[in-house]
Amino acid sequence: GMVIGWSCSGCTPAGPARQSVSGTVMLDGQPASGLSLVLTPTESQQLGAAVHVTDGRFSLDTTTGPSAGEYDVTVDTIEPDLEEFERLRQAGKKPLSSIKLHPRYRKPGALQANVLADQENVFNFEVKSR
């Protein structure tokens, strides 16, 4: 049989382990879409992360998630590309760029997350349009 792993014992980058994170984002009490959520480290050795919010939900796994620690959470609107814009318009949906989000969520301070190692990290964020 093949021995897996010997050749790679030294090739994992030394650094903090990423954690899986999931949760919800509600905008004025409704599930939000067309938003990006960014976890910004408060300590230099942490690994930050970013994720799109769709239908009020987001999730990051252990390959894309943040490392354990305290994070400033910022939320911003995602401008749709033209193709997406046209698709939404034809479907009779509001293009995502019409989302109103209070500017305070774009900078650190409004929302925080404390990511814990080796456990389920579920965050439910509430944001407001004004």
PDB file of C-alpha atoms in Angstrom:
ATOM      1  CA  GLY A   1       0.000   0.000   0.000  1.00  0.00           C
ATOM      2  CA  MET A   2       1.015   3.596  -0.422  1.00  0.00           C
ATOM      3  CA  VAL A   3       2.210   5.589   2.499  1.00  0.00           C
ATOM      4  CA  ILE A   4       0.525   8.957   2.502  1.00  0.00           C
ATOM      5  CA  GLY A   5       1.857  11.924   4.381  1.00  0.00           C
ATOM      6  CA  TRP A   6       5.546  11.154   4.809  1.00  0.00           C
ATOM      7  CA  SER A   7       6.646  13.423   2.017  1.00  0.00           C
ATOM      8  CA  CYS A   8       4.502  16.237   3.316  1.00  0.00           C
ATOM      9  CA  SER A   9       5.223  16.218   7.034  1.00  0.00           C
ATOM     10  CA  GLY A  10       7.130  19.495   6.817  1.00  0.00           C
ATOM     11  CA  CYS A  11       5.099  21.292   4.196  1.00  0.00           C
ATOM     12  CA  THR A  12       2.240  22.634   6.274  1.00  0.00           C
ATOM     13  CA  PRO A  13       2.873  26.332   6.813  1.00  0.00           C
ATOM     14  CA  ALA A  14       3.650  27.125  10.420  1.00  0.00           C
ATOM     15  CA  GLY A  15       0.930  29.400  11.635  1.00  0.00           C
ATOM     16  CA  PRO A  16      -2.400  29.475  13.371  1.00  0.00           C
ATOM     17  CA  ALA A  17      -5.029  26.948  12.307  1.00  0.00           C
ATOM     18  CA  ARG A  18      -8.024  28.297  10.442  1.00  0.00           C
ATOM     19  CA  GLN A  19     -11.428  27.693  12.022  1.00  0.00           C
ATOM     20  CA  SER A  20     -14.795  27.133  10.409  1.00  0.00           C
ATOM     21  CA  VAL A  21     -17.254  29.985  10.860  1.00  0.00           C
ATOM     22  CA  SER A  22     -20.869  30.319   9.792  1.00  0.00           C
ATOM     23  CA  GLY A  23     -23.928  32.332  10.614  1.00  0.00           C
ATOM     24  CA  THR A  24     -26.481  34.822   9.449  1.00  0.00           C
ATOM     25  CA  VAL A  25     -26.663  38.486   8.507  1.00  0.00           C
ATOM     26  CA  MET A  26     -30.001  40.258   8.847  1.00  0.00           C
ATOM     27  CA  LEU A  27     -30.496  43.685   7.257  1.00  0.00           C
ATOM     28  CA  ASP A  28     -33.368  45.532   8.953  1.00  0.00           C
ATOM     29  CA  GLY A  29     -34.633  42.154  10.154  1.00  0.00           C
ATOM     30  CA  GLN A  30     -34.608  40.503   6.697  1.00  0.00           C
ATOM     31  CA  PRO A  31     -32.042  37.977   5.396  1.00  0.00           C
ATOM     32  CA  ALA A  32     -29.379  39.972   3.552  1.00  0.00           C
ATOM     33  CA  SER A  33     -27.876  39.197   0.136  1.00  0.00           C
ATOM     34  CA  GLY A  34     -25.260  41.000  -1.910  1.00  0.00           C
ATOM     35  CA  LEU A  35     -23.090  41.827   1.077  1.00  0.00           C
ATOM     36  CA  SER A  36     -19.502  40.964   1.847  1.00  0.00           C
ATOM     37  CA  LEU A  37     -18.421  40.202   5.392  1.00  0.00           C
ATOM     38  CA  VAL A  38     -14.780  40.744   6.360  1.00  0.00           C
ATOM     39  CA  LEU A  39     -13.143  39.507   9.562  1.00  0.00           C
ATOM     40  CA  THR A  40     -10.219  41.815  10.298  1.00  0.00           C
ATOM     41  CA  PRO A  41      -7.654  40.586  12.839  1.00  0.00           C
ATOM     42  CA  THR A  42      -7.074  42.612  15.996  1.00  0.00           C
ATOM     43  CA  GLU A  43      -3.705  40.881  16.591  1.00  0.00           C
ATOM     44  CA  SER A  44      -0.954  40.669  13.992  1.00  0.00           C
ATOM     45  CA  GLN A  45      -0.560  36.869  14.045  1.00  0.00           C
ATOM     46  CA  GLN A  46      -4.225  36.147  13.327  1.00  0.00           C
ATOM     47  CA  LEU A  47      -5.490  35.105   9.893  1.00  0.00           C
ATOM     48  CA  GLY A  48      -8.428  37.154   8.672  1.00  0.00           C
ATOM     49  CA  ALA A  49     -11.129  36.060   6.266  1.00  0.00           C
ATOM     50  CA  ALA A  50     -13.787  37.389   3.913  1.00  0.00           C
ATOM     51  CA  VAL A  51     -17.012  35.855   2.648  1.00  0.00           C
ATOM     52  CA  HIS A  52     -20.098  36.747   0.599  1.00  0.00           C
ATOM     53  CA  VAL A  53     -23.489  36.761   2.296  1.00  0.00           C
ATOM     54  CA  THR A  54     -26.315  35.131   0.308  1.00  0.00           C
ATOM     55  CA  ASP A  55     -29.906  34.764   1.497  1.00  0.00           C
ATOM     56  CA  GLY A  56     -28.846  35.885   4.946  1.00  0.00           C
ATOM     57  CA  ARG A  57     -26.194  33.186   5.336  1.00  0.00           C
ATOM     58  CA  PHE A  58     -22.438  32.864   5.196  1.00  0.00           C
ATOM     59  CA  SER A  59     -20.008  30.065   5.913  1.00  0.00           C
ATOM     60  CA  LEU A  60     -16.262  29.536   5.843  1.00  0.00           C
ATOM     61  CA  ASP A  61     -14.552  26.185   6.307  1.00  0.00           C
ATOM     62  CA  THR A  62     -11.163  25.374   7.815  1.00  0.00           C
ATOM     63  CA  THR A  63      -9.391  26.152   4.531  1.00  0.00           C
ATOM     64  CA  THR A  64     -10.840  29.658   4.176  1.00  0.00           C
ATOM     65  CA  GLY A  65     -11.902  30.647   7.686  1.00  0.00           C
ATOM     66  CA  PRO A  66     -10.140  32.883  10.196  1.00  0.00           C
ATOM     67  CA  SER A  67      -7.804  31.650  12.910  1.00  0.00           C
ATOM     68  CA  ALA A  68      -8.946  31.797  16.535  1.00  0.00           C
ATOM     69  CA  GLY A  69      -9.108  35.237  18.141  1.00  0.00           C
ATOM     70  CA  GLU A  70     -10.985  38.516  18.319  1.00  0.00           C
ATOM     71  CA  TYR A  71     -12.004  40.151  15.037  1.00  0.00           C
ATOM     72  CA  ASP A  72     -13.493  43.405  13.906  1.00  0.00           C
ATOM     73  CA  VAL A  73     -16.301  42.530  11.520  1.00  0.00           C
ATOM     74  CA  THR A  74     -17.063  44.883   8.645  1.00  0.00           C
ATOM     75  CA  VAL A  75     -19.893  44.564   6.157  1.00  0.00           C
ATOM     76  CA  ASP A  76     -20.098  46.212   2.749  1.00  0.00           C
ATOM     77  CA  THR A  77     -22.293  46.002  -0.324  1.00  0.00           C
ATOM     78  CA  ILE A  78     -21.035  44.105  -3.366  1.00  0.00           C
ATOM     79  CA  GLU A  79     -21.558  45.858  -6.667  1.00  0.00           C
ATOM     80  CA  PRO A  80     -22.917  43.276  -9.111  1.00  0.00           C
ATOM     81  CA  ASP A  81     -21.162  42.906 -12.440  1.00  0.00           C
ATOM     82  CA  LEU A  82     -23.138  43.866 -15.540  1.00  0.00           C
ATOM     83  CA  GLU A  83     -24.111  40.316 -16.403  1.00  0.00           C
ATOM     84  CA  GLU A  84     -25.495  39.694 -12.942  1.00  0.00           C
ATOM     85  CA  PHE A  85     -27.192  43.091 -12.974  1.00  0.00           C
ATOM     86  CA  GLU A  86     -28.945  42.290 -16.247  1.00  0.00           C
ATOM     87  CA  ARG A  87     -29.956  38.807 -15.064  1.00  0.00           C
ATOM     88  CA  LEU A  88     -31.516  40.221 -11.909  1.00  0.00           C
ATOM     89  CA  ARG A  89     -33.247  42.983 -13.847  1.00  0.00           C
ATOM     90  CA  GLN A  90     -34.796  40.475 -16.248  1.00  0.00           C
ATOM     91  CA  ALA A  91     -35.891  38.298 -13.338  1.00  0.00           C
ATOM     92  CA  GLY A  92     -37.696  41.334 -11.956  1.00  0.00           C
ATOM     93  CA  LYS A  93     -35.445  41.436  -8.915  1.00  0.00           C
ATOM     94  CA  LYS A  94     -33.791  44.512  -7.544  1.00  0.00           C
ATOM     95  CA  PRO A  95     -30.149  44.711  -8.546  1.00  0.00           C
ATOM     96  CA  LEU A  96     -27.917  44.254  -5.532  1.00  0.00           C
ATOM     97  CA  SER A  97     -26.381  47.694  -5.767  1.00  0.00           C
ATOM     98  CA  SER A  98     -29.665  49.177  -4.583  1.00  0.00           C
ATOM     99  CA  ILE A  99     -29.005  47.747  -1.119  1.00  0.00           C
ATOM    100  CA  LYS A 100     -28.833  50.476   1.467  1.00  0.00           C
ATOM    101  CA  LEU A 101     -26.426  49.837   4.306  1.00  0.00           C
ATOM    102  CA  HIS A 102     -25.451  52.269   7.041  1.00  0.00           C
ATOM    103  CA  PRO A 103     -21.828  53.345   6.375  1.00  0.00           C
ATOM    104  CA  ARG A 104     -20.754  52.626   9.960  1.00  0.00           C
ATOM    105  CA  TYR A 105     -20.640  48.898   9.180  1.00  0.00           C
ATOM    106  CA  ARG A 106     -17.903  49.530   6.601  1.00  0.00           C
ATOM    107  CA  LYS A 107     -15.382  50.411   9.287  1.00  0.00           C
ATOM    108  CA  PRO A 108     -14.247  48.537  12.391  1.00  0.00           C
ATOM    109  CA  GLY A 109     -16.122  49.147  15.613  1.00  0.00           C
ATOM    110  CA  ALA A 110     -19.737  48.322  14.827  1.00  0.00           C
ATOM    111  CA  LEU A 111     -19.480  44.511  14.974  1.00  0.00           C
ATOM    112  CA  GLN A 112     -17.093  42.052  16.597  1.00  0.00           C
ATOM    113  CA  ALA A 113     -16.598  38.299  16.552  1.00  0.00           C
ATOM    114  CA  ASN A 114     -14.628  36.089  18.917  1.00  0.00           C
ATOM    115  CA  VAL A 115     -13.545  32.992  17.001  1.00  0.00           C
ATOM    116  CA  LEU A 116     -12.791  29.978  19.203  1.00  0.00           C
ATOM    117  CA  ALA A 117     -10.499  27.081  18.323  1.00  0.00           C
ATOM    118  CA  ASP A 118     -11.867  23.651  17.462  1.00  0.00           C
ATOM    119  CA  GLN A 119     -15.525  24.339  17.920  1.00  0.00           C
ATOM    120  CA  GLU A 120     -18.617  25.471  16.097  1.00  0.00           C
ATOM    121  CA  ASN A 121     -18.390  29.240  15.557  1.00  0.00           C
ATOM    122  CA  VAL A 122     -21.825  30.596  14.688  1.00  0.00           C
ATOM    123  CA  PHE A 123     -22.406  34.346  14.508  1.00  0.00           C
ATOM    124  CA  ASN A 124     -25.676  36.135  13.903  1.00  0.00           C
ATOM    125  CA  PHE A 125     -25.150  39.732  12.833  1.00  0.00           C
ATOM    126  CA  GLU A 126     -27.823  42.417  12.653  1.00  0.00           C
ATOM    127  CA  VAL A 127     -27.181  45.422  10.420  1.00  0.00           C
ATOM    128  CA  LYS A 128     -29.356  48.417   9.623  1.00  0.00           C
ATOM    129  CA  SER A 129     -29.864  50.468   6.488  1.00  0.00           C
ATOM    130  CA  ARG A 130     -29.881  53.736   8.430  1.00  0.00           C
TER     131      ARG A 130
END
